[in-house]
Every structure is written in structure tokens, then in C-alpha cells.
Amino acid sequence: MAVERTLSIIKPDAVEKKKAGAILALLEDAGFSILACKRMHLTRQQAEGFYAVHKARPFFGELVEFMMRSPVFVAVLEREDAVAQYRKVMGATDPAKADDGTIRKLYGGSVGENAVHGSDSLDNAKIEIAYFFPGNEVAPSAG
Ligand code: ADP
Ligand code: MG
């Protein structure tokens, strides 16, 4: 299986609960290397641009307001099969339906405020990583 990169966002609810460190530790324990990580307070433009694919969904406005509420951590994760493996560790969108031990089960509060974001495909991971880490901000490899 190929080594891949994916984008993680630790969302405002989890950062407010001071769980960013615990989530990053869980990710390292799950075999991910954290190639880049920064704390940012998203502007409306950044939040709307990032979630543009969901613009037509009824929860779009709520989602954008939530993502702008307080700082997030954005991170680039690397490991074998990273996109699928991170989705697995993250858990279902609705924390109530997420498997035990997943990040959303442990730290998510609701289907909207669900602690973390993860890219849903390798193509989107590339787009999302470039969105938050343009140019050569990400080190070439984990090693
Ligand atoms: P995922 O984050 O699991 O890939 P989606 O891409 O479907 O899920 O949705 C993006 C984000 O929009 C979710 O993580 C969640 O924060 C929010 N969201 C999804 N569905 C709802 C909903 N029914 N009500 C409110 N917010 C939602
Ligand atoms: Mg998604």
C-alpha cells in the first residue's frame, strides 16, 4: 500500500475543550507522522472556501459559523493508506454513530460539532493540503 498524506483539522469544539494535544497524540499512536501543524483562526473567506463543496447543503451557514468560532489546528498527516486510515480513526460524521475509540466518539459532541475534519479522497487531500499549506511549507518526508 502506498504512503499518502491527508489533511486533518482539529475543529473549534475540540480545541476549546483542550483536546488538540490528546488528538495529536492519538494520531501518532495510530501510526501517523505529523508533517506540518499550525493553529489558525479561520476567516469567513477561509471557512467558506474550504467547505465550498457543501455550499448547497442546509447546514452550510451553521458549519461556516462554527468553523470561525475559535481557533483550529490544521495538520498534514502521513502514513501508509493515510486517507482511509485517518477516516477510520476519525469515526462516523455523527459521533453517536461512531465506533468506540474513534476521535469523534471520544471528543465529538454532535453531527455538526464533531471534533475533527478529514479528507475524503486522495485527490481532495492534495487540494486541501495545498489550501492550508501553500508552496513548500510541508517538509518533504517524515524521516
Ligand atoms: P465528514 O466531515 O464526515 O466528511 P461531511 O463531509 O458530510 O462529513 O460534512 C462536513 C461537515 O459538515 C461535518 O463534519 C459536520 O461538521 C458538518 N455536518 C454534516 N452533516 C451535518 C448536519 N446534518 N447538520 C449539521 N452539520 C453537519
Ligand atoms: Mg467530508
Short mmCIF file of N, CA, C and O in Angstrom, two decimals, residues 4-142:
data_model
loop_
_atom_site.label_atom_id
_atom_site.label_comp_id
_atom_site.label_asym_id
_atom_site.label_seq_id
_atom_site.Cartn_x
_atom_site.Cartn_y
_atom_site.Cartn_z
N GLU A 4 0.69 7.87 1.87
CA GLU A 4 -0.15 9.01 1.44
C GLU A 4 -0.12 10.10 2.49
O GLU A 4 0.26 9.88 3.63
N ARG A 5 -0.62 11.26 2.08
CA ARG A 5 -0.82 12.37 3.01
C ARG A 5 -2.29 12.76 3.01
O ARG A 5 -2.96 12.67 1.98
N THR A 6 -2.77 13.20 4.17
CA THR A 6 -4.15 13.66 4.27
C THR A 6 -4.19 14.89 5.15
O THR A 6 -3.25 15.16 5.90
N LEU A 7 -5.28 15.65 5.04
CA LEU A 7 -5.42 16.86 5.85
C LEU A 7 -6.35 16.59 7.03
O LEU A 7 -7.46 16.08 6.86
N SER A 8 -5.88 16.99 8.20
CA SER A 8 -6.70 16.94 9.41
C SER A 8 -6.95 18.37 9.88
O SER A 8 -6.06 19.21 9.81
N ILE A 9 -8.17 18.62 10.34
CA ILE A 9 -8.44 19.86 11.08
C ILE A 9 -9.01 19.45 12.44
O ILE A 9 -9.97 18.67 12.50
N ILE A 10 -8.38 19.95 13.49
CA ILE A 10 -8.97 19.81 14.83
C ILE A 10 -9.87 21.03 15.00
O ILE A 10 -9.42 22.17 14.97
N LYS A 11 -11.17 20.76 15.06
CA LYS A 11 -12.18 21.82 14.95
C LYS A 11 -12.32 22.62 16.26
O LYS A 11 -11.86 22.17 17.32
N PRO A 12 -13.01 23.78 16.19
CA PRO A 12 -13.10 24.66 17.36
C PRO A 12 -13.60 23.97 18.63
O PRO A 12 -13.09 24.25 19.73
N ASP A 13 -14.57 23.06 18.52
CA ASP A 13 -15.10 22.43 19.75
C ASP A 13 -14.02 21.66 20.49
O ASP A 13 -13.90 21.76 21.72
N ALA A 14 -13.19 20.92 19.76
CA ALA A 14 -12.13 20.12 20.40
C ALA A 14 -11.01 21.00 20.93
O ALA A 14 -10.44 20.72 22.00
N VAL A 15 -10.70 22.07 20.21
CA VAL A 15 -9.64 22.99 20.69
C VAL A 15 -10.13 23.70 21.95
O VAL A 15 -9.37 23.85 22.93
N GLU A 16 -11.40 24.10 21.96
CA GLU A 16 -11.96 24.76 23.15
C GLU A 16 -11.90 23.83 24.36
O GLU A 16 -11.68 24.27 25.48
N LYS A 17 -12.10 22.54 24.13
CA LYS A 17 -12.06 21.56 25.24
C LYS A 17 -10.63 21.17 25.60
O LYS A 17 -10.44 20.26 26.42
N LYS A 18 -9.64 21.79 24.95
CA LYS A 18 -8.22 21.50 25.19
C LYS A 18 -7.87 20.03 24.89
O LYS A 18 -7.12 19.38 25.61
N LYS A 19 -8.44 19.53 23.78
CA LYS A 19 -8.18 18.16 23.38
C LYS A 19 -7.28 18.07 22.15
O LYS A 19 -7.06 16.96 21.62
N ALA A 20 -6.73 19.20 21.70
CA ALA A 20 -5.87 19.16 20.50
C ALA A 20 -4.66 18.26 20.74
O ALA A 20 -4.32 17.42 19.90
N GLY A 21 -4.02 18.41 21.89
CA GLY A 21 -2.84 17.59 22.20
C GLY A 21 -3.20 16.11 22.28
O GLY A 21 -2.48 15.26 21.75
N ALA A 22 -4.32 15.81 22.91
CA ALA A 22 -4.75 14.41 23.04
C ALA A 22 -5.02 13.81 21.66
O ALA A 22 -4.69 12.64 21.40
N ILE A 23 -5.63 14.60 20.78
CA ILE A 23 -5.95 14.09 19.43
C ILE A 23 -4.66 13.88 18.63
O ILE A 23 -4.50 12.84 17.96
N LEU A 24 -3.72 14.80 18.73
CA LEU A 24 -2.45 14.62 18.01
C LEU A 24 -1.70 13.39 18.55
O LEU A 24 -1.12 12.63 17.78
N ALA A 25 -1.76 13.18 19.85
CA ALA A 25 -1.10 12.01 20.45
C ALA A 25 -1.76 10.71 19.95
O ALA A 25 -1.08 9.74 19.60
N LEU A 26 -3.09 10.73 19.89
CA LEU A 26 -3.82 9.55 19.39
C LEU A 26 -3.41 9.25 17.94
O LEU A 26 -3.21 8.09 17.57
N LEU A 27 -3.27 10.32 17.15
CA LEU A 27 -2.88 10.13 15.75
C LEU A 27 -1.46 9.55 15.65
O LEU A 27 -1.21 8.65 14.84
N GLU A 28 -0.54 10.05 16.46
CA GLU A 28 0.81 9.49 16.43
C GLU A 28 0.79 8.02 16.87
O GLU A 28 1.46 7.18 16.26
N ASP A 29 0.01 7.71 17.89
CA ASP A 29 -0.11 6.32 18.35
C ASP A 29 -0.71 5.43 17.26
O ASP A 29 -0.47 4.22 17.23
N ALA A 30 -1.53 6.03 16.38
CA ALA A 30 -2.15 5.26 15.29
C ALA A 30 -1.24 5.18 14.06
O ALA A 30 -1.68 4.73 12.99
N GLY A 31 0.00 5.64 14.20
CA GLY A 31 0.97 5.44 13.13
C GLY A 31 1.14 6.59 12.15
O GLY A 31 1.87 6.46 11.17
N PHE A 32 0.46 7.71 12.42
CA PHE A 32 0.61 8.86 11.53
C PHE A 32 1.82 9.70 11.95
O PHE A 32 2.05 9.91 13.14
N SER A 33 2.55 10.22 10.96
CA SER A 33 3.55 11.25 11.20
C SER A 33 2.89 12.60 10.95
O SER A 33 2.19 12.77 9.95
N ILE A 34 3.12 13.55 11.86
CA ILE A 34 2.55 14.89 11.70
C ILE A 34 3.60 15.73 10.97
O ILE A 34 4.58 16.17 11.56
N LEU A 35 3.41 15.88 9.66
CA LEU A 35 4.42 16.55 8.84
C LEU A 35 4.38 18.06 8.98
O LEU A 35 5.37 18.74 8.77
N ALA A 36 3.19 18.59 9.30
CA ALA A 36 3.03 20.04 9.48
C ALA A 36 1.82 20.23 10.37
O ALA A 36 0.90 19.41 10.36
N CYS A 37 1.85 21.33 11.15
CA CYS A 37 0.72 21.62 12.02
C CYS A 37 0.74 23.09 12.39
O CYS A 37 1.79 23.62 12.73
N LYS A 38 -0.40 23.76 12.25
CA LYS A 38 -0.46 25.14 12.72
C LYS A 38 -1.84 25.48 13.26
O LYS A 38 -2.85 24.90 12.84
N ARG A 39 -1.82 26.43 14.20
CA ARG A 39 -3.05 26.89 14.82
C ARG A 39 -3.48 28.14 14.07
O ARG A 39 -2.68 29.04 13.84
N MET A 40 -4.74 28.20 13.66
CA MET A 40 -5.25 29.39 12.95
C MET A 40 -6.68 29.67 13.37
O MET A 40 -7.41 28.75 13.74
N HIS A 41 -7.03 30.94 13.28
CA HIS A 41 -8.43 31.32 13.50
C HIS A 41 -8.99 31.65 12.11
O HIS A 41 -8.62 32.66 11.50
N LEU A 42 -9.84 30.78 11.57
CA LEU A 42 -10.28 30.91 10.18
C LEU A 42 -11.12 32.16 9.97
O LEU A 42 -11.99 32.48 10.79
N THR A 43 -10.89 32.84 8.86
CA THR A 43 -11.75 33.94 8.44
C THR A 43 -12.98 33.33 7.76
O THR A 43 -13.00 32.14 7.40
N ARG A 44 -13.99 34.16 7.55
CA ARG A 44 -15.18 33.69 6.82
C ARG A 44 -14.77 33.18 5.44
O ARG A 44 -15.21 32.12 4.98
N GLN A 45 -13.91 33.94 4.79
CA GLN A 45 -13.46 33.57 3.44
C GLN A 45 -12.76 32.20 3.45
O GLN A 45 -13.02 31.35 2.58
N GLN A 46 -11.92 31.96 4.44
CA GLN A 46 -11.21 30.67 4.51
C GLN A 46 -12.18 29.52 4.80
O GLN A 46 -12.08 28.45 4.20
N ALA A 47 -13.12 29.74 5.71
CA ALA A 47 -14.07 28.68 6.07
C ALA A 47 -15.01 28.39 4.90
O ALA A 47 -15.27 27.22 4.56
N GLU A 48 -15.52 29.42 4.27
CA GLU A 48 -16.43 29.22 3.13
C GLU A 48 -15.70 28.58 1.96
O GLU A 48 -16.25 27.70 1.29
N GLY A 49 -14.48 28.98 1.73
CA GLY A 49 -13.69 28.43 0.62
C GLY A 49 -13.39 26.96 0.85
O GLY A 49 -13.51 26.14 -0.06
N PHE A 50 -13.03 26.62 2.08
CA PHE A 50 -12.69 25.24 2.40
C PHE A 50 -13.88 24.32 2.22
O PHE A 50 -13.76 23.21 1.70
N TYR A 51 -15.06 24.79 2.65
CA TYR A 51 -16.26 23.94 2.59
C TYR A 51 -17.16 24.28 1.39
O TYR A 51 -18.35 23.93 1.40
N ALA A 52 -16.61 24.89 0.36
CA ALA A 52 -17.39 25.31 -0.81
C ALA A 52 -18.20 24.16 -1.41
O ALA A 52 -19.32 24.37 -1.91
N VAL A 53 -17.68 22.94 -1.32
CA VAL A 53 -18.36 21.76 -1.86
C VAL A 53 -19.72 21.53 -1.17
O VAL A 53 -20.62 20.91 -1.73
N HIS A 54 -19.87 22.05 0.06
CA HIS A 54 -21.12 21.87 0.82
C HIS A 54 -22.04 23.08 0.75
O HIS A 54 -23.01 23.16 1.51
N LYS A 55 -21.74 24.01 -0.14
CA LYS A 55 -22.47 25.28 -0.21
C LYS A 55 -23.99 25.12 -0.31
O LYS A 55 -24.74 25.91 0.27
N ALA A 56 -24.43 24.10 -1.03
CA ALA A 56 -25.88 23.91 -1.24
C ALA A 56 -26.55 23.18 -0.08
O ALA A 56 -27.78 23.08 -0.04
N ARG A 57 -25.77 22.64 0.86
CA ARG A 57 -26.36 21.86 1.96
C ARG A 57 -27.03 22.80 2.97
O ARG A 57 -26.55 23.92 3.19
N PRO A 58 -28.10 22.33 3.61
CA PRO A 58 -28.83 23.20 4.56
C PRO A 58 -28.00 23.64 5.76
O PRO A 58 -28.28 24.67 6.35
N PHE A 59 -26.96 22.87 6.10
CA PHE A 59 -26.17 23.20 7.29
C PHE A 59 -24.95 24.06 6.96
O PHE A 59 -24.12 24.31 7.84
N PHE A 60 -24.82 24.53 5.71
CA PHE A 60 -23.61 25.25 5.31
C PHE A 60 -23.32 26.47 6.20
O PHE A 60 -22.20 26.66 6.68
N GLY A 61 -24.36 27.31 6.41
CA GLY A 61 -24.18 28.53 7.20
C GLY A 61 -23.73 28.23 8.61
O GLY A 61 -22.79 28.83 9.15
N GLU A 62 -24.39 27.23 9.20
CA GLU A 62 -24.06 26.78 10.57
C GLU A 62 -22.62 26.26 10.64
O GLU A 62 -21.87 26.55 11.58
N LEU A 63 -22.24 25.50 9.62
CA LEU A 63 -20.90 24.92 9.56
C LEU A 63 -19.83 26.01 9.48
O LEU A 63 -18.82 25.97 10.20
N VAL A 64 -20.06 27.00 8.64
CA VAL A 64 -19.09 28.09 8.48
C VAL A 64 -18.97 28.89 9.78
O VAL A 64 -17.86 29.19 10.23
N GLU A 65 -20.11 29.21 10.40
CA GLU A 65 -20.08 29.96 11.67
C GLU A 65 -19.31 29.17 12.73
O GLU A 65 -18.50 29.73 13.48
N PHE A 66 -19.56 27.88 12.80
CA PHE A 66 -18.87 27.02 13.78
C PHE A 66 -17.36 27.02 13.53
O PHE A 66 -16.58 27.19 14.47
N MET A 67 -16.96 26.87 12.29
CA MET A 67 -15.53 26.78 11.98
C MET A 67 -14.78 28.09 12.24
O MET A 67 -13.57 28.09 12.40
N MET A 68 -15.54 29.21 12.25
CA MET A 68 -14.95 30.53 12.51
C MET A 68 -15.00 30.91 13.99
O MET A 68 -14.52 31.97 14.38
N ARG A 69 -15.62 30.07 14.81
CA ARG A 69 -15.94 30.48 16.19
C ARG A 69 -14.70 30.71 17.05
O ARG A 69 -14.65 31.61 17.88
N SER A 70 -13.70 29.90 16.87
CA SER A 70 -12.47 29.99 17.67
C SER A 70 -11.38 29.22 16.91
O SER A 70 -11.67 28.58 15.90
N PRO A 71 -10.15 29.27 17.39
CA PRO A 71 -9.07 28.67 16.60
C PRO A 71 -9.19 27.16 16.35
O PRO A 71 -9.82 26.44 17.11
N VAL A 72 -8.57 26.75 15.27
CA VAL A 72 -8.46 25.34 14.89
C VAL A 72 -6.97 25.00 14.77
O VAL A 72 -6.14 25.90 14.72
N PHE A 73 -6.67 23.70 14.70
CA PHE A 73 -5.33 23.26 14.29
C PHE A 73 -5.50 22.56 12.95
O PHE A 73 -6.36 21.68 12.83
N VAL A 74 -4.72 22.96 11.98
CA VAL A 74 -4.70 22.23 10.70
C VAL A 74 -3.39 21.46 10.64
O VAL A 74 -2.35 21.97 11.04
N ALA A 75 -3.45 20.21 10.17
CA ALA A 75 -2.27 19.36 10.18
C ALA A 75 -2.22 18.48 8.94
O ALA A 75 -3.25 18.06 8.42
N VAL A 76 -1.00 18.20 8.50
CA VAL A 76 -0.78 17.25 7.41
C VAL A 76 -0.28 15.95 8.03
O VAL A 76 0.72 15.95 8.76
N LEU A 77 -1.01 14.87 7.76
CA LEU A 77 -0.67 13.55 8.31
C LEU A 77 -0.15 12.64 7.22
O LEU A 77 -0.66 12.67 6.09
N GLU A 78 0.84 11.83 7.56
CA GLU A 78 1.39 10.89 6.58
C GLU A 78 1.50 9.49 7.19
O GLU A 78 1.90 9.33 8.35
N ARG A 79 1.13 8.51 6.42
CA ARG A 79 1.37 7.09 6.72
C ARG A 79 0.90 6.28 5.51
O ARG A 79 0.37 6.85 4.55
N GLU A 80 1.08 4.98 5.57
CA GLU A 80 0.52 4.12 4.51
C GLU A 80 -0.99 4.25 4.51
O GLU A 80 -1.61 4.21 5.59
N ASP A 81 -1.58 4.38 3.34
CA ASP A 81 -3.04 4.38 3.22
C ASP A 81 -3.68 5.44 4.12
O ASP A 81 -4.73 5.23 4.74
N ALA A 82 -3.04 6.61 4.18
CA ALA A 82 -3.41 7.64 5.18
C ALA A 82 -4.85 8.11 5.07
O ALA A 82 -5.51 8.32 6.09
N VAL A 83 -5.37 8.29 3.85
CA VAL A 83 -6.71 8.85 3.70
C VAL A 83 -7.74 7.93 4.36
O VAL A 83 -8.52 8.35 5.22
N ALA A 84 -7.71 6.66 3.99
CA ALA A 84 -8.69 5.70 4.54
C ALA A 84 -8.43 5.43 6.02
O ALA A 84 -9.37 5.33 6.81
N GLN A 85 -7.16 5.32 6.39
CA GLN A 85 -6.84 5.01 7.79
C GLN A 85 -7.26 6.15 8.71
O GLN A 85 -7.74 5.92 9.83
N TYR A 86 -7.09 7.38 8.25
CA TYR A 86 -7.49 8.52 9.10
C TYR A 86 -9.02 8.58 9.21
O TYR A 86 -9.56 8.86 10.28
N ARG A 87 -9.73 8.33 8.09
CA ARG A 87 -11.20 8.31 8.17
C ARG A 87 -11.66 7.27 9.22
O ARG A 87 -12.62 7.49 9.95
N LYS A 88 -10.94 6.16 9.28
CA LYS A 88 -11.27 5.09 10.23
C LYS A 88 -11.05 5.55 11.68
O LYS A 88 -11.91 5.36 12.54
N VAL A 89 -9.92 6.18 11.92
CA VAL A 89 -9.58 6.65 13.27
C VAL A 89 -10.50 7.80 13.69
O VAL A 89 -10.82 7.98 14.87
N MET A 90 -10.95 8.59 12.70
CA MET A 90 -11.81 9.74 12.94
C MET A 90 -13.21 9.28 13.38
O MET A 90 -13.80 9.86 14.28
N GLY A 91 -13.75 8.27 12.74
CA GLY A 91 -15.09 7.77 13.06
C GLY A 91 -16.16 8.44 12.22
O GLY A 91 -15.90 9.39 11.48
N ALA A 92 -17.40 7.96 12.36
CA ALA A 92 -18.53 8.45 11.56
C ALA A 92 -18.78 9.93 11.83
O ALA A 92 -18.47 10.44 12.91
N THR A 93 -19.38 10.61 10.83
CA THR A 93 -19.68 12.05 10.94
C THR A 93 -20.46 12.36 12.21
O THR A 93 -20.18 13.34 12.90
N ASP A 94 -21.46 11.53 12.51
CA ASP A 94 -22.25 11.71 13.72
C ASP A 94 -21.59 10.93 14.87
O ASP A 94 -21.56 9.70 14.85
N PRO A 95 -21.06 11.64 15.86
CA PRO A 95 -20.33 10.96 16.96
C PRO A 95 -21.16 9.86 17.62
O PRO A 95 -20.59 8.87 18.10
N ALA A 96 -22.49 10.01 17.63
CA ALA A 96 -23.35 8.99 18.25
C ALA A 96 -23.27 7.67 17.49
O ALA A 96 -23.56 6.61 18.05
N LYS A 97 -22.90 7.75 16.21
CA LYS A 97 -22.82 6.53 15.38
C LYS A 97 -21.37 6.05 15.21
O LYS A 97 -21.12 5.07 14.51
N ALA A 98 -20.43 6.78 15.78
CA ALA A 98 -19.00 6.44 15.60
C ALA A 98 -18.61 5.26 16.48
O ALA A 98 -19.15 5.08 17.57
N ASP A 99 -17.66 4.46 15.98
CA ASP A 99 -17.18 3.30 16.75
C ASP A 99 -16.44 3.75 18.01
O ASP A 99 -15.83 4.82 18.03
N ASP A 100 -16.47 2.88 19.01
CA ASP A 100 -15.72 3.15 20.24
C ASP A 100 -14.24 3.34 19.91
O ASP A 100 -13.70 2.65 19.05
N GLY A 101 -13.61 4.27 20.61
CA GLY A 101 -12.18 4.50 20.44
C GLY A 101 -11.85 5.49 19.34
O GLY A 101 -10.70 5.91 19.22
N THR A 102 -12.83 5.84 18.50
CA THR A 102 -12.55 6.82 17.44
C THR A 102 -12.55 8.23 18.03
O THR A 102 -13.11 8.48 19.11
N ILE A 103 -11.91 9.15 17.28
CA ILE A 103 -11.78 10.53 17.77
C ILE A 103 -13.15 11.16 17.97
O ILE A 103 -13.40 11.85 18.97
N ARG A 104 -14.04 10.93 17.02
CA ARG A 104 -15.37 11.56 17.14
C ARG A 104 -16.18 10.96 18.29
O ARG A 104 -16.94 11.68 18.94
N LYS A 105 -16.02 9.67 18.53
CA LYS A 105 -16.72 9.06 19.67
C LYS A 105 -16.17 9.64 20.98
O LYS A 105 -16.92 9.96 21.89
N LEU A 106 -14.85 9.80 21.03
CA LEU A 106 -14.22 10.27 22.26
C LEU A 106 -14.48 11.75 22.51
O LEU A 106 -14.72 12.15 23.65
N TYR A 107 -14.41 12.56 21.44
CA TYR A 107 -14.37 14.01 21.65
C TYR A 107 -15.47 14.79 20.93
O TYR A 107 -15.62 15.99 21.16
N GLY A 108 -16.24 14.18 20.04
CA GLY A 108 -17.28 14.88 19.30
C GLY A 108 -18.51 15.07 20.16
O GLY A 108 -18.81 14.25 21.03
N GLY A 109 -19.25 16.17 19.89
CA GLY A 109 -20.44 16.44 20.68
C GLY A 109 -21.73 16.24 19.90
O GLY A 109 -22.76 15.85 20.47
N SER A 110 -21.69 16.47 18.59
CA SER A 110 -22.90 16.39 17.76
C SER A 110 -22.47 16.22 16.30
O SER A 110 -21.29 16.31 15.98
N VAL A 111 -23.46 16.00 15.42
CA VAL A 111 -23.12 15.80 14.00
C VAL A 111 -22.43 17.05 13.41
O VAL A 111 -21.61 16.94 12.51
N GLY A 112 -22.74 18.21 13.94
CA GLY A 112 -22.09 19.44 13.47
C GLY A 112 -20.75 19.66 14.16
O GLY A 112 -19.72 19.89 13.51
N GLU A 113 -20.75 19.55 15.47
CA GLU A 113 -19.54 19.80 16.26
C GLU A 113 -18.89 18.47 16.59
O GLU A 113 -19.08 17.90 17.67
N ASN A 114 -18.16 17.96 15.61
CA ASN A 114 -17.67 16.58 15.69
C ASN A 114 -16.15 16.47 15.75
O ASN A 114 -15.57 15.50 15.28
N ALA A 115 -15.50 17.48 16.31
CA ALA A 115 -14.08 17.44 16.75
C ALA A 115 -13.03 17.51 15.65
O ALA A 115 -12.00 18.17 15.84
N VAL A 116 -13.25 16.83 14.53
CA VAL A 116 -12.20 16.78 13.50
C VAL A 116 -12.76 16.73 12.08
O VAL A 116 -13.88 16.27 11.86
N HIS A 117 -11.94 17.19 11.17
CA HIS A 117 -12.18 17.02 9.73
C HIS A 117 -11.12 16.08 9.18
O HIS A 117 -9.99 16.07 9.66
N GLY A 118 -11.48 15.34 8.13
CA GLY A 118 -10.50 14.54 7.40
C GLY A 118 -10.85 14.49 5.92
O GLY A 118 -12.03 14.39 5.56
N SER A 119 -9.84 14.56 5.08
CA SER A 119 -10.07 14.49 3.64
C SER A 119 -10.77 13.18 3.28
O SER A 119 -10.52 12.15 3.91
N ASP A 120 -11.62 13.22 2.24
CA ASP A 120 -12.39 12.02 1.89
C ASP A 120 -11.84 11.26 0.68
O ASP A 120 -12.39 10.22 0.32
N SER A 121 -10.79 11.77 0.05
CA SER A 121 -10.15 11.06 -1.06
C SER A 121 -8.73 11.60 -1.21
O SER A 121 -8.42 12.69 -0.70
N LEU A 122 -7.90 10.86 -1.93
CA LEU A 122 -6.52 11.31 -2.14
C LEU A 122 -6.48 12.60 -2.95
O LEU A 122 -5.70 13.51 -2.65
N ASP A 123 -7.35 12.71 -3.94
CA ASP A 123 -7.40 13.94 -4.74
C ASP A 123 -7.78 15.14 -3.88
O ASP A 123 -7.16 16.20 -3.96
N ASN A 124 -8.81 14.95 -3.03
CA ASN A 124 -9.21 16.06 -2.16
C ASN A 124 -8.15 16.36 -1.11
O ASN A 124 -7.98 17.51 -0.70
N ALA A 125 -7.44 15.34 -0.65
CA ALA A 125 -6.36 15.57 0.32
C ALA A 125 -5.32 16.51 -0.27
O ALA A 125 -4.87 17.45 0.39
N LYS A 126 -4.98 16.29 -1.53
CA LYS A 126 -3.97 17.15 -2.18
C LYS A 126 -4.47 18.59 -2.27
O LYS A 126 -3.74 19.54 -2.00
N ILE A 127 -5.74 18.74 -2.64
CA ILE A 127 -6.34 20.08 -2.76
C ILE A 127 -6.38 20.76 -1.38
O ILE A 127 -6.02 21.93 -1.23
N GLU A 128 -6.80 20.01 -0.37
CA GLU A 128 -6.97 20.59 0.97
C GLU A 128 -5.62 20.91 1.61
O GLU A 128 -5.49 21.92 2.32
N ILE A 129 -4.62 20.07 1.39
CA ILE A 129 -3.28 20.37 1.92
C ILE A 129 -2.75 21.65 1.29
O ILE A 129 -2.25 22.54 1.97
N ALA A 130 -2.92 21.78 -0.02
CA ALA A 130 -2.44 22.99 -0.72
C ALA A 130 -3.21 24.24 -0.27
O ALA A 130 -2.68 25.35 -0.29
N TYR A 131 -4.46 24.05 0.14
CA TYR A 131 -5.29 25.17 0.58
C TYR A 131 -4.71 25.81 1.85
O TYR A 131 -4.66 27.02 1.98
N PHE A 132 -4.26 24.97 2.77
CA PHE A 132 -3.75 25.49 4.04
C PHE A 132 -2.23 25.56 4.12
O PHE A 132 -1.69 26.27 4.97
N PHE A 133 -1.53 24.79 3.29
CA PHE A 133 -0.07 24.79 3.33
C PHE A 133 0.46 25.01 1.91
O PHE A 133 0.97 24.09 1.28
N PRO A 134 0.35 26.24 1.41
CA PRO A 134 0.79 26.50 0.04
C PRO A 134 2.31 26.50 -0.07
O PRO A 134 3.01 26.58 0.94
N GLY A 135 2.80 26.38 -1.27
CA GLY A 135 4.24 26.43 -1.53
C GLY A 135 4.92 25.24 -0.90
O GLY A 135 4.43 24.12 -0.95
N ASN A 136 6.08 25.47 -0.25
CA ASN A 136 6.84 24.34 0.30
C ASN A 136 6.85 24.36 1.82
O ASN A 136 7.85 24.06 2.45
N GLU A 137 5.70 24.68 2.42
CA GLU A 137 5.61 24.71 3.89
C GLU A 137 5.73 23.33 4.51
O GLU A 137 6.08 23.21 5.67
N VAL A 138 5.36 22.28 3.76
CA VAL A 138 5.40 20.93 4.32
C VAL A 138 6.74 20.29 3.99
O VAL A 138 7.15 20.26 2.83
N ALA A 139 7.40 19.77 5.03
CA ALA A 139 8.70 19.13 4.82
C ALA A 139 8.56 17.96 3.86
O ALA A 139 7.52 17.31 3.82
N PRO A 140 9.60 17.67 3.06
CA PRO A 140 9.50 16.65 2.02
C PRO A 140 9.13 15.24 2.51
O PRO A 140 8.48 14.51 1.80
N SER A 141 9.54 14.84 3.69
CA SER A 141 9.21 13.48 4.12
C SER A 141 9.19 13.39 5.63
O SER A 141 9.64 14.29 6.34
N ALA A 142 8.65 12.27 6.13
CA ALA A 142 8.53 12.07 7.57
C ALA A 142 9.88 11.77 8.20
O ALA A 142 10.09 12.00 9.39
#
